[in-house]
PDB file of C-alpha atoms in Angstrom:
ATOM      1  CA  UNK H 194       0.340  -0.162   0.013  1.00 44.00           C
ATOM      2  CA  UNK H 195       3.037   2.915   0.428  1.00 50.00           C
ATOM      3  CA  UNK H 196       3.725   4.613   2.887  1.00 52.00           C
ATOM      4  CA  UNK H 197       0.697   6.619   4.658  1.00 47.00           C
ATOM      5  CA  UNK H 198       3.071  10.272   4.711  1.00 50.00           C
ATOM      6  CA  UNK H 199       2.883   9.120   0.463  1.00 45.00           C
ATOM      7  CA  UNK H 200      -0.743   8.411   0.700  1.00 41.00           C
ATOM      8  CA  UNK H 201      -1.806  12.013   2.421  1.00 42.00           C
ATOM      9  CA  UNK H 202       0.686  13.601  -0.466  1.00 40.00           C
ATOM     10  CA  UNK H 203      -1.291  12.209  -2.957  1.00 39.00           C
ATOM     11  CA  UNK H 204      -4.833  13.591  -1.394  1.00 38.00           C
ATOM     12  CA  UNK H 205      -3.724  16.528  -1.351  1.00 39.00           C
ATOM     13  CA  UNK H 206      -2.340  16.774  -4.064  1.00 40.00           C
ATOM     14  CA  UNK H 207      -5.651  15.427  -5.847  1.00 39.00           C
ATOM     15  CA  UNK H 208      -7.215  18.555  -4.141  1.00 40.00           C
ATOM     16  CA  UNK H 209      -5.239  21.014  -5.238  1.00 42.00           C
ATOM     17  CA  UNK H 210      -5.699  19.928  -8.808  1.00 39.00           C
ATOM     18  CA  UNK H 211      -8.957  19.858  -8.682  1.00 42.00           C
ATOM     19  CA  UNK H 212      -9.536  23.472  -7.193  1.00 48.00           C
ATOM     20  CA  UNK H 213      -6.753  24.732 -10.036  1.00 39.00           C
ATOM     21  CA  UNK H 214      -7.847  22.692 -13.196  1.00 39.00           C
ATOM     22  CA  UNK H 215     -12.075  23.905 -11.895  1.00 44.00           C
ATOM     23  CA  UNK H 216     -10.842  27.853 -12.144  1.00 44.00           C
ATOM     24  CA  UNK H 217     -11.489  27.587  -8.223  1.00 45.00           C
ATOM     25  CA  UNK H 218      -8.336  29.078  -6.914  1.00 40.00           C
ATOM     26  CA  UNK H 219      -6.064  28.467  -3.874  1.00 43.00           C
ATOM     27  CA  UNK H 220      -8.967  29.354  -1.861  1.00 49.00           C
ATOM     28  CA  UNK H 221     -11.642  27.400  -2.466  1.00 58.00           C
ATOM     29  CA  UNK H 222     -10.176  24.272  -1.231  1.00 68.00           C
ATOM     30  CA  UNK H 223      -7.410  26.010   1.503  1.00 60.00           C
ATOM     31  CA  UNK H 224      -9.166  28.747   3.550  1.00 77.00           C
ATOM     32  CA  UNK H 225     -12.674  27.687   4.347  1.00 89.00           C
ATOM     33  CA  UNK H 226     -14.782  29.426   6.526  1.00 94.00           C
ATOM     34  CA  UNK H 227     -15.966  28.563   9.813  1.00 94.00           C
ATOM     35  CA  UNK H 228     -19.716  27.865   9.473  1.00 96.00           C
ATOM     36  CA  UNK H 229     -21.947  28.939  11.929  1.00 97.00           C
ATOM     37  CA  UNK H 230     -25.915  28.635  11.916  1.00 97.00           C
ATOM     38  CA  UNK H 231     -26.571  31.610  14.229  1.00 97.00           C
ATOM     39  CA  UNK H 232     -24.638  33.982  11.861  1.00 98.00           C
ATOM     40  CA  UNK H 233     -26.443  37.164  10.172  1.00 98.00           C
ATOM     41  CA  UNK H 234     -29.243  39.266  11.012  1.00 98.00           C
ATOM     42  CA  UNK H 235     -32.040  37.185   9.550  1.00 98.00           C
ATOM     43  CA  UNK H 236     -33.631  33.881   9.983  1.00 98.00           C
ATOM     44  CA  UNK H 237     -33.894  30.526   8.811  1.00 98.00           C
ATOM     45  CA  UNK H 238     -37.090  28.920   7.021  1.00 98.00           C
ATOM     46  CA  UNK H 239     -37.955  26.598   4.190  1.00 98.00           C
ATOM     47  CA  UNK H 240     -38.092  27.891   0.302  1.00 98.00           C
ATOM     48  CA  UNK H 241     -38.657  25.231  -2.318  1.00 97.00           C
ATOM     49  CA  UNK H 242     -38.223  22.444   0.386  1.00 97.00           C
ATOM     50  CA  UNK H 243     -34.935  24.070   1.451  1.00 98.00           C
ATOM     51  CA  UNK H 244     -34.085  25.531   4.855  1.00 98.00           C
ATOM     52  CA  UNK H 245     -32.806  28.990   3.180  1.00 98.00           C
ATOM     53  CA  UNK H 246     -31.077  32.329   5.653  1.00 98.00           C
ATOM     54  CA  UNK H 247     -33.637  34.992   4.444  1.00 98.00           C
ATOM     55  CA  UNK H 248     -33.542  38.510   5.600  1.00 98.00           C
ATOM     56  CA  UNK H 249     -35.495  41.692   4.222  1.00 98.00           C
ATOM     57  CA  UNK H 250     -38.681  42.866   3.559  1.00 93.00           C
ATOM     58  CA  UNK H 251     -41.519  40.017   2.697  1.00 90.00           C
ATOM     59  CA  UNK H 252     -43.475  43.123   1.088  1.00 92.00           C
ATOM     60  CA  UNK H 253     -40.520  43.816  -0.957  1.00 94.00           C
ATOM     61  CA  UNK H 254     -41.752  42.860  -4.768  1.00 96.00           C
ATOM     62  CA  UNK H 255     -38.133  41.906  -5.356  1.00 98.00           C
ATOM     63  CA  UNK H 256     -35.983  39.309  -4.237  1.00 98.00           C
ATOM     64  CA  UNK H 257     -32.422  38.120  -4.679  1.00 98.00           C
ATOM     65  CA  UNK H 258     -31.171  34.795  -4.209  1.00 98.00           C
ATOM     66  CA  UNK H 259     -27.117  33.647  -3.501  1.00 98.00           C
ATOM     67  CA  UNK H 260     -26.060  30.891  -4.153  1.00 98.00           C
ATOM     68  CA  UNK H 261     -23.060  29.512  -2.013  1.00 98.00           C
ATOM     69  CA  UNK H 262     -20.024  27.854  -2.472  1.00 97.00           C
ATOM     70  CA  UNK H 263     -18.888  25.152  -1.578  1.00 96.00           C
ATOM     71  CA  UNK H 264     -19.196  25.976   1.611  1.00 97.00           C
ATOM     72  CA  UNK H 265     -23.116  26.320   2.215  1.00 98.00           C
ATOM     73  CA  UNK H 266     -25.490  28.353   3.284  1.00 98.00           C
ATOM     74  CA  UNK H 267     -24.027  28.891   6.948  1.00 98.00           C
ATOM     75  CA  UNK H 268     -20.870  31.241   5.803  1.00 97.00           C
ATOM     76  CA  UNK H 269     -21.340  33.510   8.208  1.00 97.00           C
ATOM     77  CA  UNK H 270     -19.484  36.186   5.182  1.00 97.00           C
ATOM     78  CA  UNK H 271     -21.785  34.796   3.069  1.00 98.00           C
ATOM     79  CA  UNK H 272     -24.877  35.871   4.993  1.00 98.00           C
ATOM     80  CA  UNK H 273     -22.961  39.714   5.867  1.00 98.00           C
ATOM     81  CA  UNK H 274     -23.630  39.958   1.856  1.00 98.00           C
ATOM     82  CA  UNK H 275     -27.312  38.628   2.441  1.00 98.00           C
ATOM     83  CA  UNK H 276     -27.808  41.180   4.922  1.00 98.00           C
ATOM     84  CA  UNK H 277     -26.135  43.967   2.617  1.00 98.00           C
ATOM     85  CA  UNK H 278     -28.227  42.992  -0.659  1.00 98.00           C
ATOM     86  CA  UNK H 279     -31.656  43.041   1.729  1.00 98.00           C
ATOM     87  CA  UNK H 280     -30.742  46.539   3.119  1.00 98.00           C
ATOM     88  CA  UNK H 281     -30.796  47.911  -0.186  1.00 97.00           C
ATOM     89  CA  UNK H 282     -34.387  47.107  -0.570  1.00 97.00           C
ATOM     90  CA  UNK H 283     -34.756  43.327  -1.259  1.00 98.00           C
ATOM     91  CA  UNK H 284     -36.290  40.265  -0.265  1.00 98.00           C
ATOM     92  CA  UNK H 285     -32.891  37.675   0.188  1.00 98.00           C
ATOM     93  CA  UNK H 286     -32.662  34.127   0.434  1.00 98.00           C
ATOM     94  CA  UNK H 287     -29.572  32.185   0.738  1.00 98.00           C
ATOM     95  CA  UNK H 288     -30.649  28.331   0.301  1.00 98.00           C
ATOM     96  CA  UNK H 289     -28.786  25.325   1.466  1.00 98.00           C
ATOM     97  CA  UNK H 290     -28.069  24.114  -1.692  1.00 98.00           C
ATOM     98  CA  UNK H 291     -25.728  21.572  -0.533  1.00 98.00           C
ATOM     99  CA  UNK H 292     -28.477  19.586   1.373  1.00 97.00           C
ATOM    100  CA  UNK H 293     -27.142  20.052   4.712  1.00 97.00           C
ATOM    101  CA  UNK H 294     -23.207  18.509   3.544  1.00 98.00           C
ATOM    102  CA  UNK H 295     -20.749  21.440   2.859  1.00 97.00           C
ATOM    103  CA  UNK H 296     -17.179  20.704   1.930  1.00 96.00           C
ATOM    104  CA  UNK H 297     -15.061  19.350   4.492  1.00 95.00           C
ATOM    105  CA  UNK H 298     -11.581  20.403   3.534  1.00 92.00           C
ATOM    106  CA  UNK H 299     -10.465  18.557   6.764  1.00 91.00           C
ATOM    107  CA  UNK H 300     -12.223  15.552   6.271  1.00 93.00           C
ATOM    108  CA  UNK H 301      -9.312  13.255   4.328  1.00 92.00           C
ATOM    109  CA  UNK H 302     -11.295  10.166   3.251  1.00 94.00           C
ATOM    110  CA  UNK H 303     -13.756  12.183   1.076  1.00 95.00           C
ATOM    111  CA  UNK H 304     -11.626  14.820  -1.007  1.00 93.00           C
ATOM    112  CA  UNK H 305     -13.557  17.446  -3.383  1.00 92.00           C
ATOM    113  CA  UNK H 306     -13.023  15.243  -5.916  1.00 92.00           C
ATOM    114  CA  UNK H 307     -15.528  12.547  -3.959  1.00 95.00           C
ATOM    115  CA  UNK H 308     -17.516  15.128  -2.241  1.00 96.00           C
ATOM    116  CA  UNK H 309     -17.912  16.818  -5.709  1.00 95.00           C
ATOM    117  CA  UNK H 310     -19.998  14.021  -7.096  1.00 95.00           C
ATOM    118  CA  UNK H 311     -22.905  14.025  -4.733  1.00 96.00           C
ATOM    119  CA  UNK H 312     -22.996  17.619  -5.217  1.00 96.00           C
ATOM    120  CA  UNK H 313     -23.115  18.453  -9.326  1.00 96.00           C
ATOM    121  CA  UNK H 314     -23.926  22.005 -10.300  1.00 96.00           C
ATOM    122  CA  UNK H 315     -26.231  20.497 -12.330  1.00 96.00           C
ATOM    123  CA  UNK H 316     -28.516  19.583  -8.832  1.00 96.00           C
ATOM    124  CA  UNK H 317     -27.514  23.134  -7.992  1.00 97.00           C
ATOM    125  CA  UNK H 318     -29.485  24.315 -10.937  1.00 97.00           C
ATOM    126  CA  UNK H 319     -32.341  22.158 -10.752  1.00 97.00           C
ATOM    127  CA  UNK H 320     -32.688  23.566  -6.681  1.00 97.00           C
ATOM    128  CA  UNK H 321     -32.420  26.427  -7.749  1.00 98.00           C
ATOM    129  CA  UNK H 322     -35.416  26.376 -10.355  1.00 97.00           C
ATOM    130  CA  UNK H 323     -37.564  25.053  -7.328  1.00 98.00           C
ATOM    131  CA  UNK H 324     -36.779  28.194  -5.303  1.00 98.00           C
ATOM    132  CA  UNK H 325     -36.714  30.743  -7.528  1.00 98.00           C
ATOM    133  CA  UNK H 326     -40.787  29.472  -8.513  1.00 97.00           C
ATOM    134  CA  UNK H 327     -41.267  29.073  -5.037  1.00 98.00           C
ATOM    135  CA  UNK H 328     -40.170  33.111  -4.643  1.00 98.00           C
ATOM    136  CA  UNK H 329     -42.710  33.709  -7.621  1.00 97.00           C
ATOM    137  CA  UNK H 330     -45.953  31.851  -5.950  1.00 97.00           C
ATOM    138  CA  UNK H 331     -45.406  34.481  -2.964  1.00 96.00           C
ATOM    139  CA  UNK H 332     -45.299  37.235  -5.122  1.00 96.00           C
ATOM    140  CA  UNK H 333     -42.127  38.041  -6.080  1.00 97.00           C
ATOM    141  CA  UNK H 334     -42.049  38.965  -9.347  1.00 94.00           C
ATOM    142  CA  UNK H 335     -38.625  40.542 -10.368  1.00 98.00           C
ATOM    143  CA  UNK H 336     -35.656  38.206  -9.105  1.00 98.00           C
ATOM    144  CA  UNK H 337     -32.147  38.245  -9.239  1.00 98.00           C
ATOM    145  CA  UNK H 338     -29.750  35.732  -8.563  1.00 98.00           C
ATOM    146  CA  UNK H 339     -26.195  35.907  -7.597  1.00 98.00           C
ATOM    147  CA  UNK H 340     -23.776  32.696  -7.669  1.00 98.00           C
ATOM    148  CA  UNK H 341     -20.233  32.224  -5.991  1.00 98.00           C
ATOM    149  CA  UNK H 342     -18.233  29.657  -7.066  1.00 96.00           C
ATOM    150  CA  UNK H 343     -19.599  26.681  -7.057  1.00 97.00           C
ATOM    151  CA  UNK H 344     -22.924  28.314  -7.154  1.00 98.00           C
ATOM    152  CA  UNK H 345     -21.883  30.599 -10.286  1.00 98.00           C
ATOM    153  CA  UNK H 346     -23.018  27.507 -12.635  1.00 98.00           C
ATOM    154  CA  UNK H 347     -26.658  27.088 -11.369  1.00 98.00           C
ATOM    155  CA  UNK H 348     -26.657  30.986 -11.701  1.00 98.00           C
ATOM    156  CA  UNK H 349     -26.003  31.360 -15.467  1.00 98.00           C
ATOM    157  CA  UNK H 350     -28.158  28.270 -16.115  1.00 98.00           C
ATOM    158  CA  UNK H 351     -30.832  30.374 -14.503  1.00 98.00           C
ATOM    159  CA  UNK H 352     -29.226  33.866 -16.814  1.00 98.00           C
ATOM    160  CA  UNK H 353     -29.943  31.527 -19.970  1.00 97.00           C
ATOM    161  CA  UNK H 354     -33.793  31.761 -19.110  1.00 91.00           C
ATOM    162  CA  UNK H 355     -36.029  34.424 -18.517  1.00 88.00           C
ATOM    163  CA  UNK H 356     -36.784  33.093 -15.227  1.00 92.00           C
ATOM    164  CA  UNK H 357     -35.015  36.120 -13.605  1.00 98.00           C
ATOM    165  CA  UNK H 358     -34.494  39.628 -14.225  1.00 98.00           C
ATOM    166  CA  UNK H 359     -30.278  39.542 -13.405  1.00 98.00           C
ATOM    167  CA  UNK H 360     -27.673  37.313 -12.766  1.00 98.00           C
ATOM    168  CA  UNK H 361     -24.516  37.800 -10.940  1.00 98.00           C
ATOM    169  CA  UNK H 362     -21.300  35.443 -10.376  1.00 98.00           C
ATOM    170  CA  UNK H 363     -18.572  36.189  -8.336  1.00 98.00           C
ATOM    171  CA  UNK H 364     -14.775  34.048  -9.018  1.00 96.00           C
ATOM    172  CA  UNK H 365     -16.826  31.492 -10.923  1.00 95.00           C
ATOM    173  CA  UNK H 366     -16.237  28.002 -11.426  1.00 94.00           C
ATOM    174  CA  UNK H 367     -17.295  25.801 -14.226  1.00 95.00           C
ATOM    175  CA  UNK H 368     -18.498  28.366 -16.468  1.00 98.00           C
ATOM    176  CA  UNK H 369     -17.712  28.220 -19.806  1.00 97.00           C
ATOM    177  CA  UNK H 370     -17.495  30.642 -22.516  1.00 98.00           C
ATOM    178  CA  UNK H 371     -20.436  28.364 -24.439  1.00 98.00           C
ATOM    179  CA  UNK H 372     -22.527  28.899 -21.237  1.00 98.00           C
ATOM    180  CA  UNK H 373     -21.746  32.882 -21.232  1.00 98.00           C
ATOM    181  CA  UNK H 374     -23.052  32.968 -25.311  1.00 98.00           C
ATOM    182  CA  UNK H 375     -26.510  31.732 -23.914  1.00 98.00           C
ATOM    183  CA  UNK H 376     -27.260  34.105 -21.505  1.00 98.00           C
ATOM    184  CA  UNK H 377     -30.523  35.834 -21.726  1.00 98.00           C
ATOM    185  CA  UNK H 378     -30.359  38.166 -19.122  1.00 98.00           C
ATOM    186  CA  UNK H 379     -28.397  41.306 -17.630  1.00 98.00           C
ATOM    187  CA  UNK H 380     -25.190  39.586 -16.624  1.00 98.00           C
ATOM    188  CA  UNK H 381     -22.450  41.116 -13.947  1.00 98.00           C
ATOM    189  CA  UNK H 382     -18.504  39.188 -13.878  1.00 98.00           C
ATOM    190  CA  UNK H 383     -16.711  40.046 -10.763  1.00 98.00           C
ATOM    191  CA  UNK H 384     -13.347  38.038 -10.909  1.00 98.00           C
ATOM    192  CA  UNK H 385     -10.249  38.688  -8.954  1.00 97.00           C
ATOM    193  CA  UNK H 386      -6.917  39.800 -10.214  1.00 97.00           C
ATOM    194  CA  UNK H 387      -5.393  36.022  -9.374  1.00 95.00           C
ATOM    195  CA  UNK H 388      -7.636  33.851 -10.029  1.00 94.00           C
ATOM    196  CA  UNK H 389      -7.936  33.177 -14.224  1.00 94.00           C
ATOM    197  CA  UNK H 390      -8.056  36.735 -15.073  1.00 97.00           C
ATOM    198  CA  UNK H 391      -7.990  35.481 -18.949  1.00 97.00           C
ATOM    199  CA  UNK H 392     -11.173  33.349 -18.389  1.00 97.00           C
ATOM    200  CA  UNK H 393     -13.131  36.741 -17.229  1.00 98.00           C
ATOM    201  CA  UNK H 394     -11.727  38.505 -20.607  1.00 98.00           C
ATOM    202  CA  UNK H 395     -12.947  36.034 -22.517  1.00 98.00           C
ATOM    203  CA  UNK H 396     -16.292  36.144 -20.884  1.00 98.00           C
ATOM    204  CA  UNK H 397     -16.226  39.744 -21.649  1.00 98.00           C
ATOM    205  CA  UNK H 398     -15.670  39.499 -25.419  1.00 98.00           C
ATOM    206  CA  UNK H 399     -18.479  37.168 -25.947  1.00 98.00           C
ATOM    207  CA  UNK H 400     -20.436  39.716 -23.639  1.00 98.00           C
ATOM    208  CA  UNK H 401     -19.155  42.612 -25.943  1.00 97.00           C
ATOM    209  CA  UNK H 402     -20.721  41.216 -28.983  1.00 97.00           C
ATOM    210  CA  UNK H 403     -23.987  40.642 -27.217  1.00 96.00           C
ATOM    211  CA  UNK H 404     -25.219  44.165 -26.977  1.00 95.00           C
ATOM    212  CA  UNK H 405     -28.580  43.673 -26.497  1.00 96.00           C
ATOM    213  CA  UNK H 406     -27.579  41.539 -23.338  1.00 97.00           C
ATOM    214  CA  UNK H 407     -26.854  44.343 -20.774  1.00 98.00           C
ATOM    215  CA  UNK H 408     -23.140  43.560 -18.591  1.00 98.00           C
ATOM    216  CA  UNK H 409     -20.746  44.127 -16.761  1.00 98.00           C
ATOM    217  CA  UNK H 410     -17.141  43.373 -15.800  1.00 98.00           C
ATOM    218  CA  UNK H 411     -14.692  43.758 -13.419  1.00 98.00           C
ATOM    219  CA  UNK H 412     -11.518  42.234 -12.363  1.00 98.00           C
ATOM    220  CA  UNK H 413     -10.771  43.170  -9.118  1.00 98.00           C
ATOM    221  CA  UNK H 414      -6.896  43.974  -8.236  1.00 98.00           C
ATOM    222  CA  UNK H 415      -4.858  42.084  -5.805  1.00 97.00           C
ATOM    223  CA  UNK H 416      -7.390  39.567  -5.073  1.00 96.00           C
ATOM    224  CA  UNK H 417      -7.548  35.966  -5.262  1.00 94.00           C
ATOM    225  CA  UNK H 418     -10.688  33.663  -5.776  1.00 94.00           C
ATOM    226  CA  UNK H 419     -13.202  33.660  -2.800  1.00 95.00           C
ATOM    227  CA  UNK H 420     -12.163  37.235  -1.936  1.00 95.00           C
ATOM    228  CA  UNK H 421     -15.900  38.626  -1.234  1.00 97.00           C
ATOM    229  CA  UNK H 422     -17.079  35.774   0.887  1.00 96.00           C
ATOM    230  CA  UNK H 423     -13.782  34.422   2.692  1.00 93.00           C
ATOM    231  CA  UNK H 424     -10.956  36.811   3.780  1.00 89.00           C
ATOM    232  CA  UNK H 425      -9.078  37.360   7.150  1.00 85.00           C
ATOM    233  CA  UNK H 426     -10.376  39.349   8.935  1.00 86.00           C
ATOM    234  CA  UNK H 427      -6.794  41.105   9.477  1.00 91.00           C
ATOM    235  CA  UNK H 428      -6.284  41.856   5.463  1.00 94.00           C
ATOM    236  CA  UNK H 429      -7.901  44.900   5.483  1.00 96.00           C
ATOM    237  CA  UNK H 430      -6.699  45.682   1.790  1.00 97.00           C
ATOM    238  CA  UNK H 431      -9.129  42.626   0.767  1.00 96.00           C
ATOM    239  CA  UNK H 432     -11.663  43.663   3.050  1.00 97.00           C
ATOM    240  CA  UNK H 433     -11.760  46.864   1.013  1.00 98.00           C
ATOM    241  CA  UNK H 434     -12.014  44.796  -2.021  1.00 98.00           C
ATOM    242  CA  UNK H 435     -15.032  43.039  -0.894  1.00 98.00           C
ATOM    243  CA  UNK H 436     -16.899  45.480   0.293  1.00 98.00           C
ATOM    244  CA  UNK H 437     -16.483  46.960  -3.403  1.00 98.00           C
ATOM    245  CA  UNK H 438     -17.168  44.055  -4.910  1.00 98.00           C
ATOM    246  CA  UNK H 439     -20.265  43.815  -2.652  1.00 98.00           C
ATOM    247  CA  UNK H 440     -21.681  47.239  -3.643  1.00 98.00           C
ATOM    248  CA  UNK H 441     -21.151  46.555  -6.906  1.00 98.00           C
ATOM    249  CA  UNK H 442     -23.678  43.580  -6.794  1.00 98.00           C
ATOM    250  CA  UNK H 443     -26.348  45.903  -5.236  1.00 98.00           C
ATOM    251  CA  UNK H 444     -25.754  48.581  -7.864  1.00 98.00           C
ATOM    252  CA  UNK H 445     -25.930  45.694 -10.544  1.00 98.00           C
ATOM    253  CA  UNK H 446     -29.056  44.364  -8.582  1.00 98.00           C
ATOM    254  CA  UNK H 447     -31.066  47.706  -7.755  1.00 98.00           C
ATOM    255  CA  UNK H 448     -30.334  48.891 -11.226  1.00 98.00           C
ATOM    256  CA  UNK H 449     -31.800  45.581 -13.324  1.00 98.00           C
ATOM    257  CA  UNK H 450     -33.818  43.712 -10.803  1.00 97.00           C
ATOM    258  CA  UNK H 451     -35.966  46.751  -9.257  1.00 89.00           C
TER     259      UNK H 451
END
């Protein structure tokens, strides 16, 4: 079977290779948040059959759905983004598309290459459709969707249809140029300088050829993958850039969802 040390090295290499090969970047796998089910100013209720962190006026006609990365809906910084969007006049939902099973980097028996088989982006999209329909049934007539990393693919899948008003993807993974070609609603692409910016630039070229589809593409300097929701609280520069991205996201939704 070989040395246990060699097996550990192999496992770590597999995780690292998976993250980088899918455009997820170093932070996606190496800097997980400390999950807190009690974080945020909102509360948890069911939407589309899924536990969802929600905040904002239930009387608003404008809703935003935030689709998490692999670490799920209990990430405190993700909920802080939801709180900010809600303060701009939206009802915001962060559903548990991972079914209570976020990726755990410390679980060496279940590396990313195994975990992802139980949480395909296509499954995330199917869950998202149900949540969107539930929101519409509740009277929310204008809905925007933002996807972070793993969640970006589901957001793009929704953007290929007219079931939402606008979409945004932040430090995306799994999204392809062909996906961008099929987008039918206004789309914002927020990327990082140290997270495959060449891919973001390819997306921008495609969007420029689609003048009827409003778009906003921005690469934030000096930051890496995951900077909008996973950052060291002592890293003032990254926090500043995260706040900037949150502001841009809110402006996008305010312009094209309201």
